[in-house]
Short mmCIF file of C-alpha atoms in Angstrom, two decimals:
data_model
loop_
_atom_site.label_atom_id
_atom_site.label_comp_id
_atom_site.label_asym_id
_atom_site.label_seq_id
_atom_site.Cartn_x
_atom_site.Cartn_y
_atom_site.Cartn_z
CA MET A 1 0.11 -0.07 0.01
CA ASN A 2 2.59 2.65 1.03
CA THR A 3 4.88 1.15 -2.39
CA LEU A 4 1.76 2.40 -4.35
CA ILE A 5 1.54 5.63 -2.24
CA TYR A 6 5.29 6.73 -2.75
CA THR A 7 5.50 5.79 -6.32
CA SER A 8 2.41 7.65 -7.04
CA VAL A 9 4.05 10.70 -5.22
CA LEU A 10 7.27 10.61 -7.29
CA GLY A 11 4.99 10.84 -10.39
CA PHE A 12 3.60 14.09 -9.02
CA PHE A 13 7.15 15.25 -7.98
CA CYS A 14 8.12 14.98 -11.84
CA MET A 15 4.93 16.93 -12.88
CA VAL A 16 6.04 19.86 -10.45
CA ALA A 17 9.54 19.84 -11.06
CA GLU A 18 9.11 21.50 -14.66
CA ILE A 19 7.17 24.34 -13.10
CA LEU A 20 9.63 24.72 -10.45
CA ASN A 21 12.60 24.30 -12.91
CA PHE A 22 14.19 21.65 -11.26
CA ARG A 23 14.98 19.22 -14.48
CA LYS A 24 18.40 18.42 -13.43
CA PHE A 25 17.26 16.69 -10.40
CA ILE A 26 14.17 14.84 -11.89
CA VAL A 27 16.70 11.56 -12.59
CA PRO A 28 18.77 11.35 -9.46
CA VAL A 29 15.85 12.27 -7.42
CA LEU A 30 13.82 9.45 -9.22
CA VAL A 31 16.46 6.96 -9.06
CA LEU A 32 17.40 7.83 -5.57
CA GLY A 33 13.07 7.46 -4.75
CA LEU A 34 12.84 4.07 -6.44
CA ALA A 35 15.64 2.69 -4.59
CA LEU A 36 14.20 4.02 -1.21
CA ILE A 37 10.97 2.43 -2.38
CA PHE A 38 12.20 -0.66 -3.25
CA GLY A 39 13.65 -1.22 0.43
CA LEU A 40 10.25 0.06 1.69
CA ASN A 41 8.77 -2.49 -0.56
CA MET A 42 10.70 -5.66 0.77
CA GLN A 43 10.06 -4.55 4.33
CA ASP A 44 6.15 -5.89 3.70
CA TRP A 45 7.40 -9.48 3.26
CA ASN A 46 4.86 -11.37 5.36
CA LEU A 47 2.62 -8.92 5.80
CA ASN A 48 -0.30 -10.74 4.36
CA LYS A 49 -2.87 -7.69 4.77
CA THR A 50 -5.70 -6.49 2.86
CA PHE A 51 -6.57 -2.75 2.89
CA TYR A 52 -10.33 -1.70 2.50
CA GLY A 53 -11.25 -4.83 0.48
CA MET A 54 -9.26 -3.44 -2.65
CA LEU A 55 -5.43 -4.24 -2.31
CA ARG A 56 -3.78 -7.01 -0.91
CA VAL A 57 0.04 -6.82 0.10
CA ASP A 58 1.31 -10.57 0.46
CA ASN A 59 4.44 -12.17 -0.40
CA PHE A 60 3.30 -12.46 -4.28
CA SER A 61 2.46 -8.74 -4.47
CA VAL A 62 5.85 -7.80 -2.55
CA ALA A 63 8.01 -9.98 -4.91
CA PHE A 64 6.87 -8.85 -8.01
CA GLY A 65 6.38 -5.40 -6.85
CA GLY A 66 9.95 -5.62 -6.08
CA LEU A 67 10.88 -6.92 -9.58
CA ALA A 68 8.61 -4.01 -11.33
CA ILE A 69 10.51 -1.29 -9.26
CA PHE A 70 13.88 -2.75 -10.18
CA ILE A 71 12.97 -2.44 -13.90
CA THR A 72 11.69 0.76 -13.83
CA LEU A 73 15.05 1.86 -12.06
CA LEU A 74 17.27 0.36 -14.98
CA VAL A 75 14.84 2.16 -17.50
CA PHE A 76 15.33 5.35 -15.66
CA ILE A 77 18.97 4.89 -15.36
CA LEU A 78 18.84 4.60 -19.45
CA SER A 79 16.44 7.46 -20.14
CA SER A 80 18.57 10.18 -18.37
CA GLU A 81 20.84 9.44 -21.69
CA TYR A 82 18.16 8.53 -24.02
CA TYR A 83 16.20 11.74 -23.38
CA ALA A 84 19.39 14.09 -22.97
CA GLN A 85 18.25 15.90 -26.10
CA GLU A 86 14.75 16.57 -25.09
CA GLU A 87 15.13 18.25 -21.55
CA HIS A 88 11.98 20.03 -21.85
CA HIS A 89 9.83 17.07 -21.87
CA LEU A 90 11.93 15.22 -19.59
CA SER A 91 9.37 15.59 -16.58
CA ASP A 92 6.61 14.63 -18.59
CA TYR A 93 8.44 11.46 -19.81
CA MET A 94 9.45 10.52 -16.25
CA ALA A 95 6.19 11.27 -14.64
CA ILE A 96 4.22 9.02 -17.11
CA LEU A 97 6.75 6.05 -16.79
CA THR A 98 6.34 6.35 -12.97
CA PHE A 99 2.01 5.99 -13.54
CA ILE A 100 2.96 3.02 -15.65
CA LEU A 101 4.92 1.58 -12.67
CA ALA A 102 1.98 2.43 -10.09
CA GLY A 103 -0.39 0.74 -12.68
CA ALA A 104 1.66 -2.26 -12.49
CA LEU A 105 1.88 -2.18 -8.82
CA MET A 106 -1.90 -2.46 -8.65
CA MET A 107 -1.91 -5.01 -11.02
CA PHE A 108 0.20 -7.37 -8.62
CA SER A 109 -1.66 -6.41 -5.57
CA TYR A 110 -5.58 -5.91 -6.42
CA SER A 111 -7.80 -8.41 -4.12
CA ASN A 112 -10.93 -6.71 -6.03
CA LEU A 113 -11.71 -6.38 -10.04
CA THR A 114 -12.19 -2.60 -9.89
CA MET A 115 -8.56 -2.17 -8.52
CA LEU A 116 -7.44 -4.47 -11.63
CA PHE A 117 -9.18 -2.66 -13.65
CA LEU A 118 -7.81 0.42 -12.67
CA GLY A 119 -4.46 -0.73 -12.66
CA ILE A 120 -4.66 -1.75 -15.97
CA GLU A 121 -6.08 1.29 -17.49
CA THR A 122 -3.39 3.47 -15.29
CA LEU A 123 -0.80 1.33 -17.16
CA SER A 124 -2.48 1.23 -20.48
CA ILE A 125 -3.50 4.79 -20.95
CA ALA A 126 0.03 6.18 -20.15
CA LEU A 127 1.75 3.35 -22.59
CA TYR A 128 -0.72 4.88 -25.44
CA VAL A 129 0.90 8.33 -24.60
CA MET A 130 4.34 7.01 -24.40
CA ALA A 131 3.95 4.85 -27.59
CA GLY A 132 3.13 7.88 -29.77
CA SER A 133 5.55 10.28 -28.07
CA LYS A 134 7.48 10.83 -31.14
CA ARG A 135 5.36 13.62 -32.27
CA PHE A 136 7.36 13.99 -35.84
CA ASN A 137 7.88 10.42 -36.72
CA ILE A 138 5.04 8.79 -38.50
CA LEU A 139 5.68 5.16 -37.12
CA SER A 140 5.58 6.41 -33.37
CA ASN A 141 2.18 8.17 -34.14
CA GLU A 142 0.90 5.05 -35.90
CA ALA A 143 2.01 2.87 -32.90
CA GLY A 144 0.14 4.95 -30.38
CA PHE A 145 -2.85 5.21 -32.51
CA LYS A 146 -3.06 1.33 -33.29
CA TYR A 147 -2.57 0.55 -29.45
CA PHE A 148 -5.03 3.21 -28.32
CA LEU A 149 -7.74 1.77 -30.49
CA MET A 150 -7.18 -2.13 -29.49
CA GLY A 151 -6.30 -1.64 -26.09
CA SER A 152 -9.49 0.56 -25.78
CA PHE A 153 -11.79 -2.28 -27.67
CA VAL A 154 -10.06 -4.53 -25.28
CA SER A 155 -11.11 -2.91 -22.22
CA CYS A 156 -14.58 -3.10 -23.51
CA PHE A 157 -14.25 -6.86 -23.19
CA LEU A 158 -12.75 -6.50 -19.78
CA LEU A 159 -15.29 -4.47 -18.49
CA PHE A 160 -17.87 -6.32 -19.96
CA GLY A 161 -16.47 -9.75 -18.51
CA ILE A 162 -16.13 -7.80 -14.85
CA ALA A 163 -19.82 -6.98 -15.27
CA LEU A 164 -20.69 -10.85 -16.02
CA VAL A 165 -18.87 -12.05 -12.94
CA PHE A 166 -20.42 -9.28 -10.82
CA GLY A 167 -23.78 -10.14 -12.00
CA THR A 168 -23.43 -13.81 -11.44
CA ALA A 169 -21.02 -14.14 -8.00
CA GLY A 170 -22.47 -10.77 -6.51
CA SER A 171 -19.09 -9.43 -5.67
CA PHE A 172 -15.84 -7.89 -7.03
CA ASP A 173 -14.14 -9.31 -4.56
CA ILE A 174 -11.75 -12.50 -5.77
CA GLN A 175 -12.04 -14.19 -2.76
CA LYS A 176 -15.74 -14.22 -2.73
CA ILE A 177 -15.80 -14.64 -6.60
CA ALA A 178 -13.77 -17.74 -6.00
CA GLN A 179 -16.36 -19.24 -3.74
CA TYR A 180 -19.36 -18.61 -6.05
CA PRO A 181 -18.50 -22.11 -8.01
CA ILE A 182 -18.04 -24.00 -4.58
CA LEU A 183 -21.50 -22.63 -3.20
CA HIS A 184 -22.98 -23.55 -6.09
CA GLN A 185 -21.94 -27.10 -7.76
CA GLY A 186 -23.74 -28.19 -10.39
CA HIS A 187 -25.92 -24.75 -10.64
CA VAL A 188 -22.89 -22.40 -11.94
CA SER A 189 -23.79 -19.68 -14.18
CA PRO A 190 -22.46 -20.46 -17.87
CA LEU A 191 -22.27 -16.50 -17.63
CA TYR A 192 -19.83 -16.74 -14.78
CA TYR A 193 -17.22 -18.49 -16.81
CA THR A 194 -17.73 -16.52 -19.85
CA GLY A 195 -17.00 -13.16 -17.51
CA ILE A 196 -13.85 -15.13 -16.12
CA ALA A 197 -12.87 -15.92 -19.70
CA LEU A 198 -13.29 -12.35 -21.29
CA ILE A 199 -11.33 -10.97 -18.59
CA ILE A 200 -8.65 -13.40 -19.05
CA PHE A 201 -8.53 -12.74 -22.99
CA ALA A 202 -8.29 -9.06 -21.82
CA MET A 203 -4.74 -9.80 -20.04
CA LEU A 204 -3.85 -12.17 -22.69
CA PHE A 205 -3.72 -8.99 -25.06
CA LYS A 206 -1.46 -7.20 -22.66
CA ALA A 207 0.73 -10.00 -22.51
CA SER A 208 0.67 -10.28 -26.38
CA VAL A 209 -0.25 -13.55 -26.36
CA ALA A 210 -1.59 -15.42 -29.34
CA PRO A 211 -4.16 -14.74 -31.40
CA PHE A 212 -4.02 -11.64 -29.47
CA HIS A 213 -0.52 -10.45 -30.34
CA PHE A 214 -1.13 -8.85 -33.60
CA TRP A 215 -0.75 -5.64 -32.15
CA ALA A 216 2.50 -6.07 -30.46
CA PRO A 217 4.95 -6.03 -33.72
CA ASP A 218 4.03 -2.64 -34.98
CA VAL A 219 3.64 -1.19 -31.71
CA TYR A 220 7.20 -2.18 -30.90
CA GLU A 221 8.94 -1.02 -34.01
CA GLY A 222 7.14 2.22 -34.08
CA SER A 223 7.81 3.06 -30.14
CA PRO A 224 10.59 4.75 -29.07
CA ALA A 225 13.48 2.12 -28.41
CA LEU A 226 13.34 3.00 -24.81
CA ILE A 227 9.63 2.53 -24.38
CA THR A 228 9.54 -0.53 -26.59
CA ALA A 229 12.33 -1.98 -23.74
CA TYR A 230 9.88 -0.90 -20.86
CA MET A 231 6.82 -2.46 -22.50
CA SER A 232 8.65 -5.75 -23.17
CA THR A 233 9.63 -5.88 -19.73
CA LEU A 234 7.52 -4.29 -17.15
CA VAL A 235 4.13 -4.71 -19.04
CA LYS A 236 4.88 -8.52 -19.79
CA VAL A 237 5.70 -8.99 -16.26
CA ALA A 238 2.51 -6.97 -14.82
CA ALA A 239 0.40 -8.82 -17.29
CA PHE A 240 1.32 -12.26 -16.47
CA GLY A 241 1.47 -11.41 -12.53
CA ALA A 242 -2.11 -10.38 -12.74
CA LEU A 243 -3.10 -13.35 -14.75
CA TYR A 244 -1.55 -15.95 -12.58
CA LYS A 245 -3.01 -14.02 -9.50
CA LEU A 246 -6.37 -14.28 -11.01
CA VAL A 247 -6.19 -18.01 -12.50
CA THR A 248 -4.78 -19.00 -8.83
CA ALA A 249 -7.40 -16.97 -7.11
CA VAL A 250 -10.58 -18.29 -8.86
CA PHE A 251 -9.35 -22.03 -9.47
CA ILE A 252 -9.72 -21.62 -13.31
CA TYR A 253 -8.00 -24.93 -13.75
CA SER A 254 -10.91 -26.80 -12.35
CA ASN A 255 -12.87 -25.44 -15.38
CA GLN A 256 -11.39 -28.04 -18.61
CA GLN A 257 -12.90 -25.62 -21.13
CA ILE A 258 -11.16 -22.56 -20.29
CA GLU A 259 -7.82 -24.89 -19.56
CA LEU A 260 -8.03 -26.07 -22.92
CA ILE A 261 -8.56 -22.68 -24.66
CA LEU A 262 -5.08 -21.46 -22.68
CA ASN A 263 -3.59 -24.40 -23.86
CA ILE A 264 -4.21 -23.59 -27.37
CA CYS A 265 -3.05 -20.05 -26.81
CA ALA A 266 -0.03 -21.22 -25.52
CA ILE A 267 0.75 -23.68 -28.37
CA LEU A 268 -0.30 -20.76 -30.94
CA THR A 269 2.13 -18.44 -29.11
CA LEU A 270 5.09 -20.70 -29.08
CA VAL A 271 4.68 -21.44 -32.59
CA VAL A 272 3.64 -17.90 -34.06
CA GLY A 273 6.24 -16.30 -31.87
CA ASN A 274 9.42 -18.47 -32.81
CA LEU A 275 8.42 -18.54 -36.75
CA MET A 276 7.66 -15.20 -37.26
CA ALA A 277 10.69 -13.96 -35.71
CA LEU A 278 12.96 -16.02 -37.94
CA SER A 279 11.95 -13.63 -40.89
CA GLN A 280 12.37 -10.18 -39.31
CA THR A 281 15.08 -7.51 -39.99
CA ASN A 282 14.04 -4.91 -38.07
CA PHE A 283 15.86 -5.10 -34.14
CA LYS A 284 12.56 -4.20 -32.39
CA ARG A 285 10.34 -6.40 -34.21
CA LEU A 286 12.66 -9.21 -33.74
CA LEU A 287 12.34 -8.68 -30.01
CA ALA A 288 8.81 -8.31 -30.44
CA TYR A 289 8.38 -11.73 -31.75
CA SER A 290 10.83 -13.02 -29.19
CA GLY A 291 8.80 -11.41 -26.68
CA ILE A 292 5.82 -13.45 -28.04
CA SER A 293 7.46 -16.66 -27.94
CA HIS A 294 8.52 -15.86 -24.22
CA ALA A 295 4.96 -15.18 -23.40
CA GLY A 296 4.24 -18.90 -24.59
CA TYR A 297 6.77 -20.08 -22.02
CA LEU A 298 5.21 -18.22 -19.32
CA MET A 299 1.66 -19.47 -20.59
CA LEU A 300 2.75 -22.92 -19.55
CA ILE A 301 3.37 -21.79 -15.90
CA ILE A 302 -0.38 -20.27 -15.91
CA LEU A 303 -1.51 -23.70 -17.19
CA SER A 304 0.49 -25.25 -14.14
CA SER A 305 -0.99 -22.94 -11.79
CA ARG A 306 -2.56 -25.95 -9.68
CA THR A 307 0.79 -26.48 -8.10
CA GLN A 308 1.47 -22.67 -7.49
CA PRO A 309 4.76 -22.15 -9.32
CA ALA A 310 4.75 -18.43 -8.62
CA ALA A 311 8.46 -18.66 -7.75
CA ILE A 312 9.15 -20.15 -11.34
CA LEU A 313 7.25 -17.37 -12.91
CA LEU A 314 9.33 -14.51 -10.94
CA TYR A 315 12.42 -16.39 -11.95
CA TYR A 316 11.80 -16.48 -15.63
CA SER A 317 10.36 -12.73 -15.57
CA LEU A 318 13.21 -11.71 -14.14
CA GLY A 319 15.92 -13.73 -16.23
CA TYR A 320 13.97 -12.42 -19.28
CA ALA A 321 14.01 -8.98 -18.16
CA LEU A 322 17.64 -8.58 -17.52
CA SER A 323 18.44 -10.23 -20.81
CA THR A 324 16.15 -8.01 -22.64
CA LEU A 325 17.26 -4.63 -21.07
CA ALA A 326 20.93 -5.76 -21.35
CA ALA A 327 20.15 -5.93 -24.88
CA PHE A 328 18.43 -2.80 -25.21
CA ALA A 329 21.41 -1.01 -23.28
CA ILE A 330 23.68 -1.87 -26.34
CA ALA A 331 21.18 -1.53 -28.91
CA LEU A 332 20.31 2.17 -28.02
CA PRO A 333 23.64 3.78 -28.52
CA VAL A 334 23.85 1.73 -31.93
CA PHE A 335 20.61 2.94 -33.07
CA LYS A 336 21.71 6.59 -32.05
CA ALA A 337 24.92 6.04 -34.10
CA THR A 338 23.61 4.33 -37.14
CA GLY A 339 20.29 6.33 -37.29
CA SER A 340 18.80 2.62 -38.09
CA GLU A 341 17.39 -0.11 -36.19
CA ASN A 342 17.71 -2.85 -38.45
CA ILE A 343 19.81 -5.86 -37.38
CA ASP A 344 22.21 -4.79 -40.20
CA ALA A 345 23.01 -1.68 -37.74
CA PHE A 346 25.04 -4.17 -35.82
CA ASN A 347 27.43 -5.08 -38.82
CA GLY A 348 31.01 -5.25 -37.95
CA LEU A 349 30.40 -4.59 -34.41
CA GLY A 350 32.36 -7.09 -33.23
CA SER A 351 35.99 -5.92 -34.64
CA LYS A 352 34.87 -2.19 -33.54
CA LYS A 353 33.41 -2.90 -30.19
CA PRO A 354 34.59 -6.31 -29.39
CA VAL A 355 33.53 -6.02 -25.56
CA LEU A 356 30.10 -4.55 -26.47
CA ALA A 357 29.80 -7.25 -28.78
CA ALA A 358 30.37 -9.79 -26.70
CA ALA A 359 27.80 -8.83 -24.20
CA LEU A 360 25.09 -8.23 -26.68
CA SER A 361 26.06 -12.06 -27.89
CA VAL A 362 25.68 -13.11 -24.02
CA ALA A 363 22.01 -11.11 -23.83
CA MET A 364 21.00 -13.02 -27.01
CA LEU A 365 22.01 -16.45 -25.90
CA GLY A 366 20.28 -15.35 -22.26
CA LEU A 367 17.11 -14.94 -24.19
CA ALA A 368 17.79 -18.25 -26.31
CA GLY A 369 18.19 -20.06 -23.22
CA ILE A 370 21.49 -21.17 -23.46
CA PRO A 371 23.68 -21.70 -20.22
CA PRO A 372 24.93 -20.49 -17.90
CA MET A 373 22.57 -17.61 -17.89
CA ALA A 374 19.24 -17.52 -16.28
CA GLY A 375 17.06 -18.14 -19.27
CA PHE A 376 18.33 -21.79 -19.60
CA LEU A 377 17.38 -22.81 -15.91
CA GLY A 378 13.99 -20.52 -16.18
CA LYS A 379 12.98 -22.87 -19.41
CA TYR A 380 14.07 -25.63 -17.39
CA PHE A 381 11.97 -25.20 -14.62
CA ILE A 382 9.02 -24.60 -16.88
CA PHE A 383 9.13 -27.56 -18.62
CA THR A 384 9.88 -29.34 -15.62
CA GLU A 385 6.57 -28.01 -13.84
CA ALA A 386 4.52 -28.40 -17.07
CA LEU A 387 5.38 -31.89 -17.39
CA GLN A 388 4.55 -32.79 -13.74
CA ASN A 389 0.90 -31.11 -14.50
CA GLY A 390 0.46 -33.34 -17.54
CA PHE A 391 1.24 -30.94 -20.72
CA PHE A 392 3.41 -33.59 -22.45
CA TYR A 393 2.77 -32.68 -25.99
CA THR A 394 2.77 -28.64 -25.00
CA THR A 395 5.85 -29.07 -23.40
CA LEU A 396 7.17 -30.70 -26.54
CA ILE A 397 6.11 -28.28 -28.76
CA ALA A 398 7.85 -25.36 -26.18
CA ILE A 399 11.31 -27.39 -26.27
CA ILE A 400 11.27 -27.68 -30.42
CA THR A 401 10.10 -24.03 -31.02
CA SER A 402 13.00 -23.23 -28.48
CA ILE A 403 15.29 -24.98 -30.36
CA VAL A 404 13.96 -23.08 -33.78
CA GLY A 405 14.56 -19.87 -31.64
CA VAL A 406 17.88 -20.13 -31.31
CA TYR A 407 18.50 -19.21 -34.95
CA TYR A 408 17.01 -15.75 -34.90
CA TYR A 409 19.01 -14.86 -32.15
CA PHE A 410 22.04 -15.93 -33.79
CA LYS A 411 21.14 -13.27 -36.56
CA VAL A 412 22.16 -10.26 -34.47
CA ILE A 413 25.58 -12.41 -33.64
CA LEU A 414 26.35 -13.18 -37.10
CA ALA A 415 25.61 -9.52 -38.29
CA MET A 416 28.20 -8.64 -35.64
CA TYR A 417 30.88 -10.92 -36.35
CA GLY A 418 30.31 -12.05 -40.04
CA GLN A 419 29.25 -8.70 -41.95
CA PRO A 420 31.29 -5.91 -42.96
CA THR A 421 32.11 -3.10 -40.52
CA ASN A 422 29.87 0.10 -40.56
CA ASP A 423 31.96 3.27 -40.72
CA ILE A 424 29.87 4.23 -37.61
CA LYS A 425 31.59 5.13 -34.36
CA VAL A 426 29.26 3.60 -31.50
CA GLU A 427 30.11 5.34 -28.06
CA THR A 428 28.04 3.97 -24.69
CA SER A 429 27.79 6.17 -21.71
CA PHE A 430 28.45 5.52 -18.21
CA ASN A 431 24.84 4.84 -17.77
CA TYR A 432 24.25 2.27 -20.77
CA ASN A 433 27.18 0.45 -19.32
CA LEU A 434 25.95 0.59 -15.98
CA VAL A 435 22.78 -1.03 -16.86
CA LEU A 436 24.32 -3.43 -19.21
CA TRP A 437 26.85 -5.01 -16.79
CA VAL A 438 24.58 -5.06 -13.90
CA CYS A 439 21.87 -7.04 -15.94
CA LEU A 440 24.27 -9.55 -17.36
CA ALA A 441 26.00 -9.90 -13.96
CA LEU A 442 22.75 -11.03 -12.44
CA SER A 443 21.71 -13.08 -15.34
CA LEU A 444 24.86 -15.00 -14.70
CA ALA A 445 24.40 -15.34 -11.03
CA LEU A 446 20.97 -16.40 -11.05
CA GLY A 447 22.02 -18.89 -13.86
CA ILE A 448 24.52 -20.48 -11.76
CA TYR A 449 22.52 -20.08 -8.31
CA PRO A 450 18.80 -19.61 -8.72
CA GLY A 451 18.27 -20.51 -5.33
CA PRO A 452 17.67 -17.27 -3.93
CA VAL A 453 14.51 -16.47 -6.38
CA ILE A 454 13.31 -20.19 -6.71
CA ASN A 455 12.99 -21.02 -3.07
CA LEU A 456 11.39 -17.38 -2.43
CA PHE A 457 7.98 -18.59 -1.74
#
């Protein structure tokens, strides 16, 4: 509760800072503020308290809230360099990014469907603005407009689903909603499961799960690169955290029809994400389809939710976020130096900047799930959990598509080492290097010793 309040206060500080001409202090104050909020958040471990029947602070919300704060902290460090030429808009950008975090925190800690809706909309509306924040870039304008139209359309399904659940269960509280099918065994209204399904479909859209993934490639490509990094990490973590909380709370695995639909969505996501990524030439579109494929692996955790694998969800989300942010910490200065966001912008980076090329190679291998990075053990834990829950064929498809997916990550590596050198000088600042090496070091450490996260719950 305090974490959400203080995060919102930081957002309002950003808005006031512009008026008071405190631009130079915005990023340092935000970084320090988020570090303090992270500490306050972890103090709520084992609190297990519900506030006003709307928000519940438990170990799940604290752990995923801490991950969201950590991701945002790294993005803020990147943003001071990324927005260096746009100081007059810095406070606006930072305020909106902070409110995106506030929305994510609500999605992790909701105990009432109204708070889930508020969290999703707080996060989404801010993202619509940031996706189209490059006013004079047609791709950015298109990304913001597409995301707004499709996101608003999906919000209608979310509201309709909440209305159906309230009409049948008589409450917005997820604990009371979970009791409805237990108290009415044999007499459960079909509208109840219809409403639950609509809510789940809305969250699958936010998580870019097939067949609700169609917005992601265009929006990721058109959005500013830093916002693409934020969307591909925080938003995906928030969507799956909220979805996992709903699925485990209402015991959705007891409904075979919805479980079958989720299984089909997982298979579609794995196949579409990995196969479509093979033909991509734009780096951001490549990572968009990569993110879709990773959503497929995360769907295996949702399917296995009867055994409560929250720690595996947290571990995989953290490993994915670290590798993605490390990749963007190198991609951002490369995009700036070359003026291109295609994979060929990395041509010859291995000879010009061998350390950076090696670091990006490690990040790509981490996304591919190659040891010793955290991505390898993350997939191992997911596949093991899915097999224990009886999803043999889905796991087999996941393993096959994971092997196929290695190819498109190697496209970036081959561009750096196997293509002619670009005559462009790539310079990386201290902030970019800090984020890069922190992410790679943590990913490597978790890949070697996963215990601190995997044994958290």
